Coordinates of C-alpha atoms and ligand atoms in Angstrom, one line a residue:
X1 CA -0.6 0.3 -0.2
X2 CA 1.0 3.5 -1.3
X3 CA 1.7 5.4 1.8
X4 CA 1.1 9.6 0.3
X5 CA 2.1 12.8 2.4
X6 CA 1.0 16.0 1.8
X7 CA 2.6 19.0 4.1
X8 CA -0.2 22.1 3.7
X9 CA -4.2 22.3 3.9
X10 CA -4.7 24.4 1.6
X11 CA -6.1 24.5 -1.9
X12 CA -4.0 22.0 -3.3
X13 CA -3.1 19.9 -0.9
X14 CA -7.1 19.1 -0.5
X15 CA -7.0 18.7 -4.5
X16 CA -4.3 17.0 -4.5
X17 CA -5.6 13.8 -1.9
X18 CA -9.0 14.4 -4.2
X19 CA -6.8 13.3 -7.0
X20 CA -4.7 10.4 -5.7
X21 CA -8.4 9.4 -4.4
X22 CA -9.3 9.2 -8.3
X23 CA -6.6 7.1 -9.0
X24 CA -5.5 4.7 -5.8
X25 CA -8.9 4.2 -2.8
X26 CA -6.7 2.3 -0.8
X27 CA -3.6 4.1 -0.4
X28 CA -3.0 5.9 3.2
X29 CA -3.0 9.7 3.0
X30 CA -1.5 11.6 5.4
X31 CA -2.6 15.3 5.7
X32 CA -0.1 18.0 7.8
X33 CA -0.6 21.4 8.0
X34 CA 1.2 23.9 10.4
X35 CA -2.7 26.0 9.8
X36 CA -4.8 25.6 13.4
X37 CA -8.2 25.8 11.1
X38 CA -7.1 23.5 8.4
X39 CA -9.2 23.9 5.5
X40 CA -10.7 26.7 4.5
X41 CA -11.3 29.2 1.8
X42 CA -9.0 31.5 1.8
X43 CA -10.8 34.3 -0.4
X44 CA -13.3 34.5 1.3
X45 CA -11.1 35.4 3.8
X46 CA -12.1 39.3 2.8
X47 CA -16.5 38.7 3.2
X48 CA -15.6 37.4 7.0
X49 CA -13.5 40.8 7.7
X50 CA -16.9 43.0 5.8
X51 CA -19.6 40.9 7.7
X52 CA -21.0 39.5 4.0
X53 CA -20.0 35.7 5.8
X54 CA -20.0 33.8 8.5
X55 CA -17.0 31.8 9.6
X56 CA -18.8 28.3 9.1
X57 CA -19.4 29.4 5.4
X58 CA -15.7 29.9 4.5
X59 CA -15.2 25.5 5.2
X60 CA -16.7 24.2 1.9
X61 CA -16.3 21.2 2.4
X62 CA -18.6 18.3 5.0
X63 CA -17.8 16.1 7.0
X64 CA -18.8 13.5 5.4
X65 CA -16.8 14.5 2.2
X66 CA -13.4 14.9 4.3
X67 CA -14.7 11.6 6.0
X68 CA -14.8 9.7 2.1
X69 CA -11.3 10.9 1.1
X70 CA -9.9 9.2 4.0
X71 CA -6.6 11.1 5.6
X72 CA -5.0 10.8 8.5
X73 CA -4.6 14.7 9.7
X74 CA -2.1 15.6 11.6
X75 CA -1.7 19.5 13.4
X76 CA 2.5 19.9 13.4
X77 CA 5.4 22.5 11.0
X78 CA 7.5 20.7 8.9
X79 CA 10.8 21.4 9.0
X80 CA 12.6 19.4 6.7
X81 CA 12.8 16.3 4.2
X82 CA 15.1 13.9 3.7
X83 CA 14.8 12.7 0.3
X84 CA 17.6 9.8 0.9
X85 CA 15.7 8.3 3.0
X86 CA 12.1 8.8 1.6
X87 CA 11.2 10.9 5.5
X88 CA 9.3 14.5 6.7
X89 CA 10.9 16.0 9.7
X90 CA 9.0 18.1 11.8
X91 CA 10.1 21.5 13.7
X92 CA 10.6 18.4 16.9
X93 CA 12.3 16.4 15.5
X94 CA 9.9 13.7 14.8
X95 CA 10.1 11.4 11.3
X96 CA 7.1 10.6 9.0
X97 CA 8.3 7.9 6.0
X98 CA 6.7 9.1 2.5
X99 CA 6.7 6.7 -1.0
X100 CA 4.8 10.1 -1.9
X101 CA 5.7 13.2 -1.3
X102 CA 3.6 17.0 -2.1
X103 CA 4.7 20.6 -0.8
X104 CA 2.3 22.7 -1.1
X105 CA 2.8 25.0 1.6
X106 CA 1.6 28.1 -0.5
X107 CA 2.3 31.6 0.3
X108 CA 2.1 33.9 3.5
X109 CA 2.6 37.9 3.5
X110 CA 5.6 39.7 2.9
X111 CA 6.1 41.9 6.0
X112 CA 6.9 45.5 6.7
X113 CA 10.5 46.1 7.5
X114 CA 10.2 49.8 8.9
X115 CA 11.0 51.1 12.6
X116 CA 7.6 50.2 14.4
X117 CA 6.4 47.0 12.2
X118 CA 6.4 44.9 15.5
X119 CA 4.0 47.1 17.1
X120 CA 0.9 45.4 18.6
X121 CA -1.6 46.7 15.5
X122 CA 0.0 46.1 12.7
X123 CA -1.6 43.6 10.7
X124 CA -1.9 41.5 7.7
X125 CA -4.8 39.6 6.2
X126 CA -3.1 36.3 5.1
X127 CA -5.3 33.7 7.3
X128 CA -8.3 33.2 9.0
X129 CA -6.0 33.7 12.2
X130 CA -5.7 37.7 11.0
X131 CA -8.9 38.2 10.3
X132 CA -9.9 37.1 13.5
X133 CA -7.1 39.8 14.5
X134 CA -8.0 42.7 12.6
X135 CA -12.1 41.6 14.2
X136 CA -10.8 41.6 17.5
X137 CA -8.9 45.2 16.9
X138 CA -10.5 47.5 14.8
X139 CA -12.7 50.2 16.4
X140 CA -15.9 52.1 14.8
X141 CA -14.5 56.4 14.8
X142 CA -10.8 55.1 15.5
X143 CA -8.8 55.4 12.3
X144 CA -6.4 52.9 10.3
X145 CA -3.8 53.0 7.5
X146 CA -3.6 50.4 5.2
X147 CA -0.5 50.1 3.0
X148 CA 0.4 48.5 -0.4
X149 CA -1.3 47.5 -3.7
X150 CA -3.1 45.0 -5.3
X151 CA -6.5 42.8 -4.1
X152 CA -5.7 42.9 -0.8
X153 CA -5.2 46.0 -0.1
X154 CA -8.7 46.3 -1.5
X155 CA -10.0 43.8 0.8
X156 CA -8.3 45.2 4.2
X157 CA -10.1 48.6 3.3
X158 CA -13.4 47.6 2.3
X159 CA -13.0 45.6 5.5
X160 CA -12.0 48.3 8.4
X161 CA -14.3 50.4 6.5
X162 CA -17.5 48.0 7.2
X163 CA -16.5 48.2 10.8
X164 CA -16.8 52.2 10.8
X165 CA -12.8 53.0 11.5
X166 CA -12.1 56.0 9.3
X167 CA -9.1 54.9 6.8
X168 CA -6.1 56.1 4.9
X169 CA -4.3 54.2 2.4
X170 CA -1.2 55.2 1.4
X171 CA -0.4 54.8 -2.8
X172 CA 3.5 55.2 -3.1
X173 CA 3.1 55.8 -6.9
X174 CA 0.3 58.1 -8.9
X175 CA -2.3 55.6 -9.0
X176 CA -3.9 52.1 -7.8
X177 CA -2.8 49.3 -9.1
X178 CA -0.6 49.8 -12.1
X179 CA 0.9 46.8 -13.1
X180 CA -2.1 45.1 -14.1
X181 CA -4.9 47.5 -14.4
X182 CA -4.6 51.1 -16.8
X183 CA -5.2 54.4 -15.4
X184 CA -8.9 54.5 -16.6
X185 CA -9.6 51.3 -14.4
X186 CA -7.2 53.1 -11.1
X187 CA -9.3 55.7 -11.5
X188 CA -12.8 53.8 -11.3
X189 CA -11.5 52.5 -8.5
X190 CA -9.8 55.1 -6.4
X191 CA -13.4 56.9 -7.5
X192 CA -15.4 54.3 -5.8
X193 CA -13.0 54.3 -2.4
X194 CA -13.1 57.7 -1.9
X195 CA -16.9 57.6 -2.4
X196 CA -16.9 55.3 0.9
X197 CA -14.5 58.3 2.7
X198 CA -11.2 56.4 2.1
X199 CA -8.4 59.4 1.9
X200 CA -6.0 58.4 -0.3
X201 CA -2.3 59.5 0.1
X202 CA -1.0 59.2 -3.7
X203 CA 2.9 59.6 -3.7
X204 CA 3.3 58.5 0.0
X205 CA 5.6 56.2 1.5
X206 CA 5.2 54.7 5.4
X207 CA 9.1 55.3 7.3
X208 CA 7.9 54.6 11.1
X209 CA 5.0 53.3 12.9
X210 CA 5.0 55.0 15.8
X211 CA 3.8 53.1 19.0
X212 CA 3.0 53.9 23.0
X213 CA 3.1 51.1 25.5
X214 CA 3.9 48.6 22.9
X215 CA 1.0 49.6 20.3
X216 CA 0.2 51.4 17.0
X217 CA -0.4 55.1 17.8
X218 CA 0.2 56.3 13.7
X219 CA 3.1 56.2 11.1
X220 CA 5.9 58.9 9.7
X221 CA 5.7 59.3 6.1
X222 CA 8.8 59.9 3.8
X223 CA 8.0 62.8 2.9
X224 CA 7.4 64.3 6.5
X225 CA 3.4 63.9 7.8
X226 CA 2.4 61.7 10.9
X227 CA -1.0 60.5 11.0
X228 CA -2.1 59.5 14.0
X229 CA -3.9 56.1 13.6
X230 CA -4.5 52.7 15.6
X231 CA -4.7 50.2 13.2
X232 CA -1.9 49.7 10.5
X233 CA -3.2 47.5 7.1
X234 CA 0.1 45.9 5.5
X235 CA -0.4 44.6 2.0
X236 CA 2.7 44.4 0.2
X237 CA 3.0 41.0 -1.5
X238 CA 3.7 37.8 -1.0
X239 CA 6.4 35.2 -1.2
X240 CA 6.1 31.5 -1.8
X241 CA 6.6 29.4 1.9
X242 CA 9.9 27.3 0.1
X243 CA 11.9 27.0 3.4
X244 CA 10.9 24.0 3.8
X245 CA 11.9 23.2 0.1
X246 CA 15.7 24.8 0.8
X247 CA 16.2 23.1 3.5
X248 CA 16.0 20.0 1.8
X249 CA 17.8 19.6 -1.0
X250 CA 15.5 20.6 -3.7
X251 CA 16.0 23.5 -6.3
X252 CA 14.5 26.4 -5.8
X253 CA 14.7 29.1 -7.7
X254 CA 11.7 32.2 -6.6
X255 CA 9.5 29.6 -6.0
X256 CA 9.5 25.5 -5.5
X257 CA 10.7 24.5 -9.7
X258 CA 8.9 22.1 -11.1
X259 CA 8.5 20.4 -14.6
X260 CA 5.2 19.9 -16.4
X261 CA 4.5 16.5 -14.4
X262 CA 4.6 19.2 -11.5
X263 CA 7.4 17.0 -10.1
X264 CA 10.5 18.6 -8.6
X265 CA 14.1 18.1 -8.6
X266 CA 14.2 14.9 -5.7
X267 CA 12.8 11.7 -6.9
X268 CA 8.7 10.9 -5.8
X269 CA 8.4 14.9 -5.0
X270 CA 5.9 16.5 -6.5
X271 CA 4.8 20.5 -5.9
X272 CA 2.3 22.8 -6.8
X273 CA 0.2 25.4 -6.0
X274 CA 1.1 29.2 -4.4
X275 CA 5.0 27.5 -3.7
X276 CA 5.1 25.8 -7.3
X277 CA 7.7 27.6 -10.5
X278 CA 5.4 26.3 -12.9
X279 CA 6.2 26.9 -16.6
X280 CA 4.0 29.5 -18.9
X281 CA 3.8 28.8 -22.6
X282 CA 2.5 31.9 -23.1
X283 CA 5.6 33.8 -21.7
X284 CA 7.9 30.6 -22.2
X285 CA 8.9 31.5 -18.7
X286 CA 8.8 29.7 -15.5
X287 CA 6.4 31.6 -13.3
X288 CA 4.5 31.9 -10.1
X289 CA 1.0 32.0 -10.4
X290 CA -0.5 33.0 -6.5
X291 CA -4.2 32.0 -7.5
X292 CA -7.0 29.3 -5.5
X293 CA -7.8 28.1 -9.1
X294 CA -4.4 27.2 -10.6
X295 CA -3.8 25.8 -7.5
X296 CA -6.5 23.4 -7.3
X297 CA -6.3 22.3 -10.8
X298 CA -2.3 21.4 -10.0
X299 CA -3.3 19.9 -6.9
X300 CA -5.0 17.1 -9.0
X301 CA -2.7 16.7 -10.9
X302 CA -0.2 16.1 -9.1
X303 CA -2.2 14.0 -6.9
X304 CA -3.1 11.6 -10.1
X305 CA 0.7 11.9 -11.2
X306 CA 1.6 10.7 -7.5
X307 CA -0.8 7.6 -7.8
X308 CA 1.3 6.5 -10.9
X309 CA -0.5 8.8 -13.3
X310 CA 1.6 10.1 -16.0
X311 CA -0.3 13.7 -16.8
X312 CA 1.2 17.2 -17.6
X313 CA -0.5 20.5 -16.4
X314 CA -0.1 22.5 -19.4
X315 CA -1.2 26.3 -17.7
X316 CA -3.6 28.4 -18.7
X317 CA -4.4 31.7 -19.6
X318 CA -5.0 33.6 -15.7
X319 CA -8.4 33.7 -15.0
X320 CA -9.8 35.5 -11.6
X321 CA -13.1 36.8 -10.8
X322 CA -12.2 39.3 -7.7
X323 CA -13.9 42.6 -6.3
X324 CA -12.0 45.5 -6.5
X325 CA -14.4 48.6 -4.9
X326 CA -17.2 46.1 -4.7
X327 CA -17.3 45.9 -8.5
X328 CA -17.4 42.5 -9.8
X329 CA -13.8 42.5 -12.3
X330 CA -12.6 39.9 -14.1
X331 CA -9.2 39.9 -15.3
X332 CA -7.8 37.3 -17.8
X333 CA -4.4 36.5 -19.1
X334 CA -1.9 39.2 -19.4
X335 CA -3.6 43.3 -18.7
X336 CA -0.7 44.7 -17.4
X337 CA 2.9 47.0 -17.4
X338 CA 5.2 45.5 -15.7
X339 CA 5.7 45.9 -12.1
X340 CA 3.8 47.9 -9.8
X341 CA 6.0 49.9 -7.5
X342 CA 3.3 49.2 -4.4
X343 CA 3.8 45.9 -4.2
X344 CA 6.7 44.2 -3.3
X345 CA 7.2 40.3 -4.8
X346 CA 4.0 39.4 -6.1
X347 CA 0.6 40.6 -5.1
X348 CA -2.5 38.4 -3.6
X349 CA -5.0 36.7 -5.7
X350 CA -1.8 37.3 -7.6
X351 CA -0.9 35.9 -11.7
X352 CA 2.0 37.1 -12.8
X353 CA 1.3 36.3 -16.0
X354 CA -0.7 39.2 -16.1
X355 CA 2.2 41.4 -16.0
X356 CA 3.9 40.4 -19.0
X357 CA 3.9 42.9 -21.5
X358 CA 1.4 42.2 -24.1
X359 CA 2.6 43.2 -28.1
X360 CA -1.5 43.9 -28.4
X361 CA -3.3 47.0 -29.1
X362 CA -5.9 48.2 -26.7
X363 CA -9.5 47.9 -28.1
X364 CA -12.2 49.6 -24.9
X365 CA -15.6 50.9 -24.8
X366 CA -17.4 52.1 -21.9
X367 CA -16.2 54.6 -19.3
X368 CA -18.0 54.3 -16.7
X369 CA -19.1 51.8 -14.2
X370 CA -18.9 48.6 -16.7
X371 CA -16.1 48.9 -18.6
X372 CA -14.0 46.4 -20.4
X373 CA -11.0 46.3 -21.5
X374 CA -9.1 43.6 -24.5
X375 CA -5.3 43.0 -25.6
X376 CA -5.6 42.2 -28.9
X377 CA -3.0 40.2 -30.8
X378 CA -2.7 39.6 -34.5
X379 CA -4.5 36.3 -34.9
X380 CA -5.5 36.2 -31.2
X381 CA -7.3 38.1 -28.1
X382 CA -4.2 38.3 -25.3
X383 CA -5.9 39.2 -21.7
X384 CA -9.6 40.8 -20.7
X385 CA -10.3 42.9 -18.4
X386 CA -14.0 43.0 -17.7
X387 CA -15.5 45.7 -15.1
X388 CA -19.3 45.8 -13.9
X389 CA -21.1 43.4 -16.2
X390 CA -19.8 40.0 -16.1
X391 CA -21.7 39.0 -19.5
X392 CA -19.2 38.7 -21.7
X393 CA -16.9 37.4 -19.1
X394 CA -17.5 33.5 -19.9
X395 CA -17.4 34.0 -24.0
X396 CA -13.8 36.3 -23.0
X397 CA -12.7 33.4 -21.3
X398 CA -13.2 30.8 -23.5
X399 CA -11.9 32.9 -26.5
X400 CA -8.6 33.3 -24.5
X401 CA -7.8 30.0 -23.0
X402 CA -9.0 28.3 -26.2
X403 CA -6.4 30.9 -28.6
X404 CA -9.7 30.8 -31.0
X405 CA -8.1 32.5 -34.1
X406 CA -9.8 36.3 -34.2
X407 CA -8.4 37.7 -37.3
X408 CA -12.5 37.5 -39.3
X409 CA -13.4 39.7 -36.2
X410 CA -9.6 41.9 -35.6
X411 CA -10.6 44.9 -37.6
X412 CA -14.2 45.6 -36.6
X413 CA -12.7 44.9 -32.4
X414 CA -10.5 48.2 -33.3
X415 CA -13.3 50.0 -34.8
X416 CA -13.3 52.6 -32.5
X417 CA -17.0 53.3 -30.7
X418 CA -17.3 49.3 -31.6
X419 CA -19.8 47.6 -29.9
X420 CA -17.1 44.8 -28.4
X421 CA -19.7 43.3 -25.4
X422 CA -21.5 41.9 -28.5
X423 CA -18.8 41.2 -31.5
X424 CA -17.5 38.9 -28.7
X425 CA -20.2 37.0 -27.6
X426 CA -21.8 36.8 -31.1
X427 CA -18.2 35.4 -32.8
X428 CA -18.1 33.0 -29.1
X429 CA -21.4 31.4 -30.2
X430 CA -21.1 31.7 -34.0
X431 CA -17.4 29.7 -33.4
X432 CA -19.4 26.9 -31.1
X433 CA -21.7 25.9 -33.4
X434 CA -19.3 25.8 -36.3
X435 CA -16.8 23.5 -33.9
X436 CA -20.5 21.8 -32.9
X437 CA -21.7 21.0 -36.4
Ligands
FAD1 C1 -7.2 37.0 1.4 C2 -7.0 36.3 0.5 C3 -8.0 36.5 -0.4 C4 -7.2 36.5 -1.2 N1 -8.1 36.0 -2.9 C5 -7.3 35.3 -4.3 C6 -8.8 35.3 -5.4 O1 -9.8 36.4 -4.9 N2 -8.9 34.7 -6.4 C7 -7.7 33.9 -6.0 O2 -7.6 33.2 -7.3 N3 -6.7 33.6 -5.3 C8 -6.9 34.1 -3.8 N4 -6.2 35.1 -2.7 C9 -5.1 34.0 -3.3 C10 -5.2 32.0 -2.8 O3 -6.6 31.2 -1.6 C11 -4.0 31.0 -2.9 O4 -3.6 31.4 -4.6 C12 -4.5 30.0 -2.6 O5 -5.2 29.9 -1.4 C13 -3.1 28.9 -2.9 O6 -3.1 27.6 -2.6 P1 -2.1 26.8 -1.7 O7 -2.6 25.8 -1.8 O8 -0.9 26.5 -2.8 O9 -1.5 27.4 -0.6 P2 -2.5 28.0 1.0 O10 -3.6 27.7 0.7 O11 -1.5 29.4 1.1 O12 -2.3 26.4 1.7 C14 -0.7 26.1 1.9 C15 -0.9 25.3 3.0 O13 0.3 24.9 3.8 C16 0.6 25.0 5.6 N5 2.2 24.6 5.4 C17 3.1 26.0 5.3 N6 4.0 25.1 5.5 C18 3.8 24.7 6.2 C19 5.2 23.6 7.0 N7 5.9 23.8 7.1 N8 4.4 23.0 7.8 C20 3.0 22.5 7.8 N9 2.6 22.9 6.9 C21 2.5 24.4 6.0 C22 -0.7 26.4 5.3 O14 -1.0 26.5 7.1 C23 -1.8 26.5 5.0 O15 -2.6 25.3 5.5 C24 -6.6 35.0 -1.4 C25 -5.7 34.5 -0.5 C26 -5.7 35.4 0.2 C27 -4.7 34.9 1.1

């Protein structure tokens, strides 16, 4: 009987169990986690913070499902792997033997390093414990400062506003999330934040966090301003949790390097999810993809391969439906223009493939809240940002992921004022119908 060991109870780890069980009903599965709350929806944390959902909603699987998957849960932190002996070793030196191992240790928030960063009241949004801490600390009428970019900064901002706090937002450059959004999209988001009473400080960086009796009382900016506050929310990016891999003689670059089968540089050891650095056929580079969907997809493929199957993981273009300042937004494929100066490392819920500068022309329409931006390549669509009305979202996902040849509508898409939603949905329906015949 094969003994499977999985380090990490996130999206990738649980999917791997599903993958293994689809091939092997008998093997022994051990799931190891250092998160006291086990498996829950991390994208759902933002909604728990705003009070839109309760904690129970974050747990997508019933007890019965877990029972059916038949695995043993161990709550401990793994320190290293001995690939020669096929053993993992925890912080206390306890060992567990494996036949097949998956590293699905995810990623974690980058911490501030400026003076005062250890004061009580400096908070991040990374896991369920963090949400509980923020909720304990947030007080109606008190002030908060949020530092950072990407989706997580907005989630913290919205959570603090929902708790009735007066919120300041520090943006290092001249606009929000400039590496993924274009200027109009940034301004739409900023406008909505301002409507919620958030004060945005552009070209502003924190230099020191000020404290009294171990608690945050304010922040001094590099520009010389002092803003009194009781809480500081930090969202300056994430980095993969590669410590275990580094201690274990595995090939590590920015993430844990894997081949097309999600296999690492050591026999019988796989990696999946935020920690894995996977090949991206669109750019020809090996990249990090810190999104829920890819973590689930990779985990499943890794599970199949651990159970003896030989399945390649082919990375599709990045796809994410999220909420930016209350506005439903879908981001597909390559849409951005490089590094975001607000974010150190990679942004939570982000994808590096969004930031590859696309060799494309932009077609866009609607400058109000419903906005569609397409990145049009020579024969294919490379990416899309869909804000508000989501009716083109699914057709665009398929057109971009299947790399459909859009030559027949390219000129019309690029005509100023073209009805983009109509053009892409009709093209998608016609192509599907033609394929079905
Ligand atoms: C607030 C927030 C909002 C998000 N929003 C979105 C979104 O809108 N869309 C989207 O696509 N993605 C979003 N994400 C990102 C998404 O949640 C991640 O991409 C996904 O969770 C990655 O899954 P994973 O299994 O690779 O890692 P994780 O979910 O990070 O799980 C890793 C697991 O490994 C455990 N672990 C790590 N090291 C060790 C060790 N040494 N020993 C034992 N256990 C260990 C951890 O405790 C954890 O259980 C969001 C994330 C957060 C935090």
